[in-house]
PDB file of C-alpha atoms in Angstrom:
ATOM      1  CA  UNK A   1     -15.375 -23.070   5.128  1.00 45.00           C
ATOM      2  CA  UNK A   2     -16.539 -26.637   5.556  1.00 49.00           C
ATOM      3  CA  UNK A   3     -16.132 -27.960   2.084  1.00 55.00           C
ATOM      4  CA  UNK A   4     -20.250 -28.059   1.739  1.00 53.00           C
ATOM      5  CA  UNK A   5     -21.999 -25.452   0.302  1.00 56.00           C
ATOM      6  CA  UNK A   6     -22.500 -22.740   2.636  1.00 63.00           C
ATOM      7  CA  UNK A   7     -25.497 -20.975   3.027  1.00 66.00           C
ATOM      8  CA  UNK A   8     -25.507 -17.211   3.089  1.00 69.00           C
ATOM      9  CA  UNK A   9     -27.322 -14.592   4.700  1.00 67.00           C
ATOM     10  CA  UNK A  10     -29.878 -12.323   3.174  1.00 71.00           C
ATOM     11  CA  UNK A  11     -27.519  -8.787   3.772  1.00 71.00           C
ATOM     12  CA  UNK A  12     -24.600 -11.013   2.094  1.00 74.00           C
ATOM     13  CA  UNK A  13     -26.652 -12.127  -0.871  1.00 79.00           C
ATOM     14  CA  UNK A  14     -27.809  -8.503  -1.029  1.00 84.00           C
ATOM     15  CA  UNK A  15     -24.265  -7.344  -0.829  1.00 84.00           C
ATOM     16  CA  UNK A  16     -23.230  -9.502  -3.690  1.00 86.00           C
ATOM     17  CA  UNK A  17     -25.838  -9.012  -6.008  1.00 90.00           C
ATOM     18  CA  UNK A  18     -25.133  -5.460  -5.874  1.00 93.00           C
ATOM     19  CA  UNK A  19     -21.525  -6.106  -6.310  1.00 92.00           C
ATOM     20  CA  UNK A  20     -22.562  -8.408  -9.186  1.00 94.00           C
ATOM     21  CA  UNK A  21     -24.490  -5.142 -10.930  1.00 95.00           C
ATOM     22  CA  UNK A  22     -22.020  -3.051 -10.795  1.00 95.00           C
ATOM     23  CA  UNK A  23     -19.612  -5.049 -11.942  1.00 95.00           C
ATOM     24  CA  UNK A  24     -21.416  -5.958 -14.912  1.00 95.00           C
ATOM     25  CA  UNK A  25     -21.764  -2.265 -15.859  1.00 95.00           C
ATOM     26  CA  UNK A  26     -18.174  -1.422 -15.488  1.00 94.00           C
ATOM     27  CA  UNK A  27     -17.687  -5.017 -17.835  1.00 94.00           C
ATOM     28  CA  UNK A  28     -19.778  -3.275 -20.525  1.00 93.00           C
ATOM     29  CA  UNK A  29     -18.346   0.108 -20.166  1.00 92.00           C
ATOM     30  CA  UNK A  30     -14.831  -1.607 -20.680  1.00 91.00           C
ATOM     31  CA  UNK A  31     -16.049  -4.088 -23.521  1.00 89.00           C
ATOM     32  CA  UNK A  32     -17.087  -1.287 -25.668  1.00 88.00           C
ATOM     33  CA  UNK A  33     -13.622   0.160 -25.501  1.00 84.00           C
ATOM     34  CA  UNK A  34     -11.545  -2.710 -26.856  1.00 81.00           C
ATOM     35  CA  UNK A  35     -10.877  -3.147 -30.483  1.00 65.00           C
ATOM     36  CA  UNK A  36     -13.716  -4.169 -32.950  1.00 58.00           C
ATOM     37  CA  UNK A  37     -16.030  -3.370 -30.437  1.00 48.00           C
ATOM     38  CA  UNK A  38     -16.745   0.693 -31.373  1.00 48.00           C
ATOM     39  CA  UNK A  39     -14.726   0.924 -34.944  1.00 47.00           C
ATOM     40  CA  UNK A  40     -16.179   4.804 -35.153  1.00 48.00           C
ATOM     41  CA  UNK A  41     -13.763   5.784 -32.549  1.00 50.00           C
ATOM     42  CA  UNK A  42     -10.465   5.090 -33.855  1.00 52.00           C
ATOM     43  CA  UNK A  43      -8.618   7.733 -32.095  1.00 53.00           C
ATOM     44  CA  UNK A  44      -9.535   5.236 -28.906  1.00 49.00           C
ATOM     45  CA  UNK A  45      -7.884   2.644 -30.463  1.00 48.00           C
ATOM     46  CA  UNK A  46      -4.706   3.690 -31.587  1.00 55.00           C
ATOM     47  CA  UNK A  47      -2.797   2.950 -28.252  1.00 68.00           C
ATOM     48  CA  UNK A  48      -1.697  -0.837 -27.814  1.00 76.00           C
ATOM     49  CA  UNK A  49      -0.544  -0.528 -24.527  1.00 78.00           C
ATOM     50  CA  UNK A  50      -3.978   1.207 -23.385  1.00 81.00           C
ATOM     51  CA  UNK A  51      -5.683  -1.599 -25.696  1.00 82.00           C
ATOM     52  CA  UNK A  52      -3.862  -4.181 -23.208  1.00 85.00           C
ATOM     53  CA  UNK A  53      -4.722  -2.363 -20.130  1.00 87.00           C
ATOM     54  CA  UNK A  54      -8.555  -2.482 -21.010  1.00 87.00           C
ATOM     55  CA  UNK A  55      -7.864  -6.131 -22.201  1.00 89.00           C
ATOM     56  CA  UNK A  56      -6.612  -7.131 -18.581  1.00 91.00           C
ATOM     57  CA  UNK A  57      -9.536  -4.525 -16.567  1.00 93.00           C
ATOM     58  CA  UNK A  58     -12.134  -6.490 -18.522  1.00 93.00           C
ATOM     59  CA  UNK A  59     -10.330  -9.945 -17.607  1.00 93.00           C
ATOM     60  CA  UNK A  60     -10.243  -9.025 -13.960  1.00 94.00           C
ATOM     61  CA  UNK A  61     -13.873  -8.047 -14.019  1.00 94.00           C
ATOM     62  CA  UNK A  62     -14.641 -11.541 -15.875  1.00 94.00           C
ATOM     63  CA  UNK A  63     -12.873 -12.951 -13.284  1.00 94.00           C
ATOM     64  CA  UNK A  64     -14.705 -11.235 -10.459  1.00 93.00           C
ATOM     65  CA  UNK A  65     -18.088 -11.832 -11.822  1.00 93.00           C
ATOM     66  CA  UNK A  66     -17.667 -15.624 -12.248  1.00 93.00           C
ATOM     67  CA  UNK A  67     -16.626 -16.051  -8.284  1.00 90.00           C
ATOM     68  CA  UNK A  68     -19.779 -14.142  -7.420  1.00 88.00           C
ATOM     69  CA  UNK A  69     -21.953 -16.285  -9.650  1.00 90.00           C
ATOM     70  CA  UNK A  70     -20.638 -19.334  -8.455  1.00 87.00           C
ATOM     71  CA  UNK A  71     -20.913 -18.112  -4.922  1.00 81.00           C
ATOM     72  CA  UNK A  72     -24.629 -17.165  -5.486  1.00 83.00           C
ATOM     73  CA  UNK A  73     -25.315 -20.389  -6.723  1.00 82.00           C
ATOM     74  CA  UNK A  74     -23.945 -22.364  -4.120  1.00 76.00           C
ATOM     75  CA  UNK A  75     -25.984 -20.835  -1.689  1.00 73.00           C
ATOM     76  CA  UNK A  76     -28.775 -21.271  -3.780  1.00 68.00           C
ATOM     77  CA  UNK A  77     -27.858 -25.235  -3.415  1.00 58.00           C
ATOM     78  CA  UNK A  78     -27.270 -24.923   0.203  1.00 59.00           C
ATOM     79  CA  UNK A  79     -28.950 -26.343   3.153  1.00 59.00           C
ATOM     80  CA  UNK A  80     -28.210 -25.023   6.466  1.00 65.00           C
ATOM     81  CA  UNK A  81     -26.219 -26.851   8.626  1.00 70.00           C
ATOM     82  CA  UNK A  82     -27.987 -29.291  11.264  1.00 73.00           C
ATOM     83  CA  UNK A  83     -29.105 -28.179  14.444  1.00 80.00           C
ATOM     84  CA  UNK A  84     -26.157 -27.317  16.816  1.00 85.00           C
ATOM     85  CA  UNK A  85     -23.616 -26.713  14.032  1.00 87.00           C
ATOM     86  CA  UNK A  86     -21.851 -23.918  13.650  1.00 89.00           C
ATOM     87  CA  UNK A  87     -22.575 -22.327  10.351  1.00 83.00           C
ATOM     88  CA  UNK A  88     -22.701 -19.109   8.502  1.00 79.00           C
ATOM     89  CA  UNK A  89     -25.389 -17.103  10.148  1.00 77.00           C
ATOM     90  CA  UNK A  90     -24.985 -19.027  13.418  1.00 83.00           C
ATOM     91  CA  UNK A  91     -24.801 -17.368  16.454  1.00 88.00           C
ATOM     92  CA  UNK A  92     -22.170 -18.590  18.409  1.00 92.00           C
ATOM     93  CA  UNK A  93     -21.143 -18.515  22.402  1.00 93.00           C
ATOM     94  CA  UNK A  94     -17.552 -18.998  22.809  1.00 95.00           C
ATOM     95  CA  UNK A  95     -15.168 -19.014  25.676  1.00 95.00           C
ATOM     96  CA  UNK A  96     -11.228 -18.189  25.054  1.00 94.00           C
ATOM     97  CA  UNK A  97      -8.491 -19.393  26.438  1.00 90.00           C
ATOM     98  CA  UNK A  98      -8.102 -16.229  28.850  1.00 91.00           C
ATOM     99  CA  UNK A  99     -11.377 -17.141  30.235  1.00 91.00           C
ATOM    100  CA  UNK A 100     -13.440 -14.690  29.035  1.00 93.00           C
ATOM    101  CA  UNK A 101     -17.041 -15.138  26.812  1.00 93.00           C
ATOM    102  CA  UNK A 102     -18.314 -13.783  24.119  1.00 92.00           C
ATOM    103  CA  UNK A 103     -21.211 -14.194  21.588  1.00 90.00           C
ATOM    104  CA  UNK A 104     -20.260 -13.567  18.105  1.00 91.00           C
ATOM    105  CA  UNK A 105     -22.198 -14.701  14.480  1.00 83.00           C
ATOM    106  CA  UNK A 106     -20.770 -15.466  11.893  1.00 83.00           C
ATOM    107  CA  UNK A 107     -21.032 -13.789   8.466  1.00 78.00           C
ATOM    108  CA  UNK A 108     -19.754 -13.642   5.000  1.00 73.00           C
ATOM    109  CA  UNK A 109     -19.284  -9.952   4.707  1.00 71.00           C
ATOM    110  CA  UNK A 110     -17.235  -8.007   6.756  1.00 67.00           C
ATOM    111  CA  UNK A 111     -19.005  -5.002   8.451  1.00 65.00           C
ATOM    112  CA  UNK A 112     -16.893  -2.461  10.619  1.00 66.00           C
ATOM    113  CA  UNK A 113     -19.598  -1.557  12.690  1.00 66.00           C
ATOM    114  CA  UNK A 114     -20.859  -4.615  13.851  1.00 71.00           C
ATOM    115  CA  UNK A 115     -18.777  -5.712  16.726  1.00 76.00           C
ATOM    116  CA  UNK A 116     -19.728  -9.013  16.999  1.00 78.00           C
ATOM    117  CA  UNK A 117     -19.394 -10.121  13.526  1.00 83.00           C
ATOM    118  CA  UNK A 118     -16.765 -12.885  12.848  1.00 87.00           C
ATOM    119  CA  UNK A 119     -16.656 -13.552   9.123  1.00 84.00           C
ATOM    120  CA  UNK A 120     -16.589 -17.045   8.150  1.00 81.00           C
ATOM    121  CA  UNK A 121     -12.916 -17.072   5.968  1.00 82.00           C
ATOM    122  CA  UNK A 122     -11.285 -15.427   8.960  1.00 89.00           C
ATOM    123  CA  UNK A 123      -9.054 -17.805  11.278  1.00 93.00           C
ATOM    124  CA  UNK A 124     -11.646 -17.997  14.349  1.00 93.00           C
ATOM    125  CA  UNK A 125     -14.524 -18.413  11.430  1.00 90.00           C
ATOM    126  CA  UNK A 126     -13.054 -20.868  10.039  1.00 89.00           C
ATOM    127  CA  UNK A 127     -11.980 -23.055  13.012  1.00 93.00           C
ATOM    128  CA  UNK A 128     -15.719 -22.644  14.436  1.00 93.00           C
ATOM    129  CA  UNK A 129     -17.519 -24.088  11.373  1.00 89.00           C
ATOM    130  CA  UNK A 130     -18.857 -27.404  11.608  1.00 88.00           C
ATOM    131  CA  UNK A 131     -18.330 -27.753  15.212  1.00 93.00           C
ATOM    132  CA  UNK A 132     -20.852 -27.827  18.185  1.00 92.00           C
ATOM    133  CA  UNK A 133     -21.315 -27.063  22.148  1.00 92.00           C
ATOM    134  CA  UNK A 134     -18.432 -28.351  23.942  1.00 93.00           C
ATOM    135  CA  UNK A 135     -16.142 -28.412  21.190  1.00 95.00           C
ATOM    136  CA  UNK A 136     -12.822 -26.945  21.363  1.00 95.00           C
ATOM    137  CA  UNK A 137     -11.108 -25.046  18.265  1.00 95.00           C
ATOM    138  CA  UNK A 138      -7.995 -24.389  17.660  1.00 95.00           C
ATOM    139  CA  UNK A 139      -6.803 -21.319  15.244  1.00 94.00           C
ATOM    140  CA  UNK A 140      -3.716 -19.202  14.619  1.00 93.00           C
ATOM    141  CA  UNK A 141      -3.719 -15.362  15.488  1.00 90.00           C
ATOM    142  CA  UNK A 142      -0.955 -12.585  14.619  1.00 89.00           C
ATOM    143  CA  UNK A 143       0.161 -13.319  18.141  1.00 90.00           C
ATOM    144  CA  UNK A 144       0.299 -17.118  17.369  1.00 92.00           C
ATOM    145  CA  UNK A 145      -1.755 -20.042  18.099  1.00 93.00           C
ATOM    146  CA  UNK A 146      -5.207 -19.809  20.106  1.00 93.00           C
ATOM    147  CA  UNK A 147      -8.117 -22.256  21.077  1.00 94.00           C
ATOM    148  CA  UNK A 148     -11.863 -21.405  22.080  1.00 94.00           C
ATOM    149  CA  UNK A 149     -14.416 -23.784  23.509  1.00 95.00           C
ATOM    150  CA  UNK A 150     -17.856 -23.442  22.165  1.00 95.00           C
ATOM    151  CA  UNK A 151     -20.204 -22.817  24.674  1.00 94.00           C
ATOM    152  CA  UNK A 152     -23.445 -22.745  22.365  1.00 92.00           C
ATOM    153  CA  UNK A 153     -24.941 -22.588  18.985  1.00 92.00           C
ATOM    154  CA  UNK A 154     -28.158 -20.956  17.815  1.00 83.00           C
ATOM    155  CA  UNK A 155     -29.478 -21.678  14.799  1.00 57.00           C
ATOM    156  CA  UNK A 156     -29.000 -19.750  11.852  1.00 48.00           C
ATOM    157  CA  UNK A 157     -31.553 -17.818   9.645  1.00 46.00           C
ATOM    158  CA  UNK A 158     -32.989 -20.158   6.464  1.00 47.00           C
ATOM    159  CA  UNK A 159     -31.732 -19.214   3.731  1.00 45.00           C
ATOM    160  CA  UNK A 160     -33.229 -17.030   1.193  1.00 43.00           C
TER     161      UNK A 160
END
């Protein structure tokens, strides 16, 4: 993104908080099966390969939990971008090199039902972040290099 703490939309915050709750529940379940956690279930502890697999799963869950917690903390500390500058949550009108003009909004979490959404970590989204009206941005697509002009920038919603 821009390198500065990025705000987060209310929908993205809710989705991340729900994922975090689910991951914590999964982590508790996995932790209960690890050696020494449940001494009464000796039959579950006999297979070392299974134990290693559960430990790896716990580590994977811990890693994802840490990423989500860090993102939520970062979003809480973030200020919205200055007026007229593209940030997460902004609505942006863009003119592409073929002359087509399209309004999109930058979000953090993909939503297949939202045709106007561009995620902030997509090539176009990354290129737009931090730019304002009149600026040309360059980005890469599977077909090769592309560019677009920022026509206008709408303000993102205030952080929750």
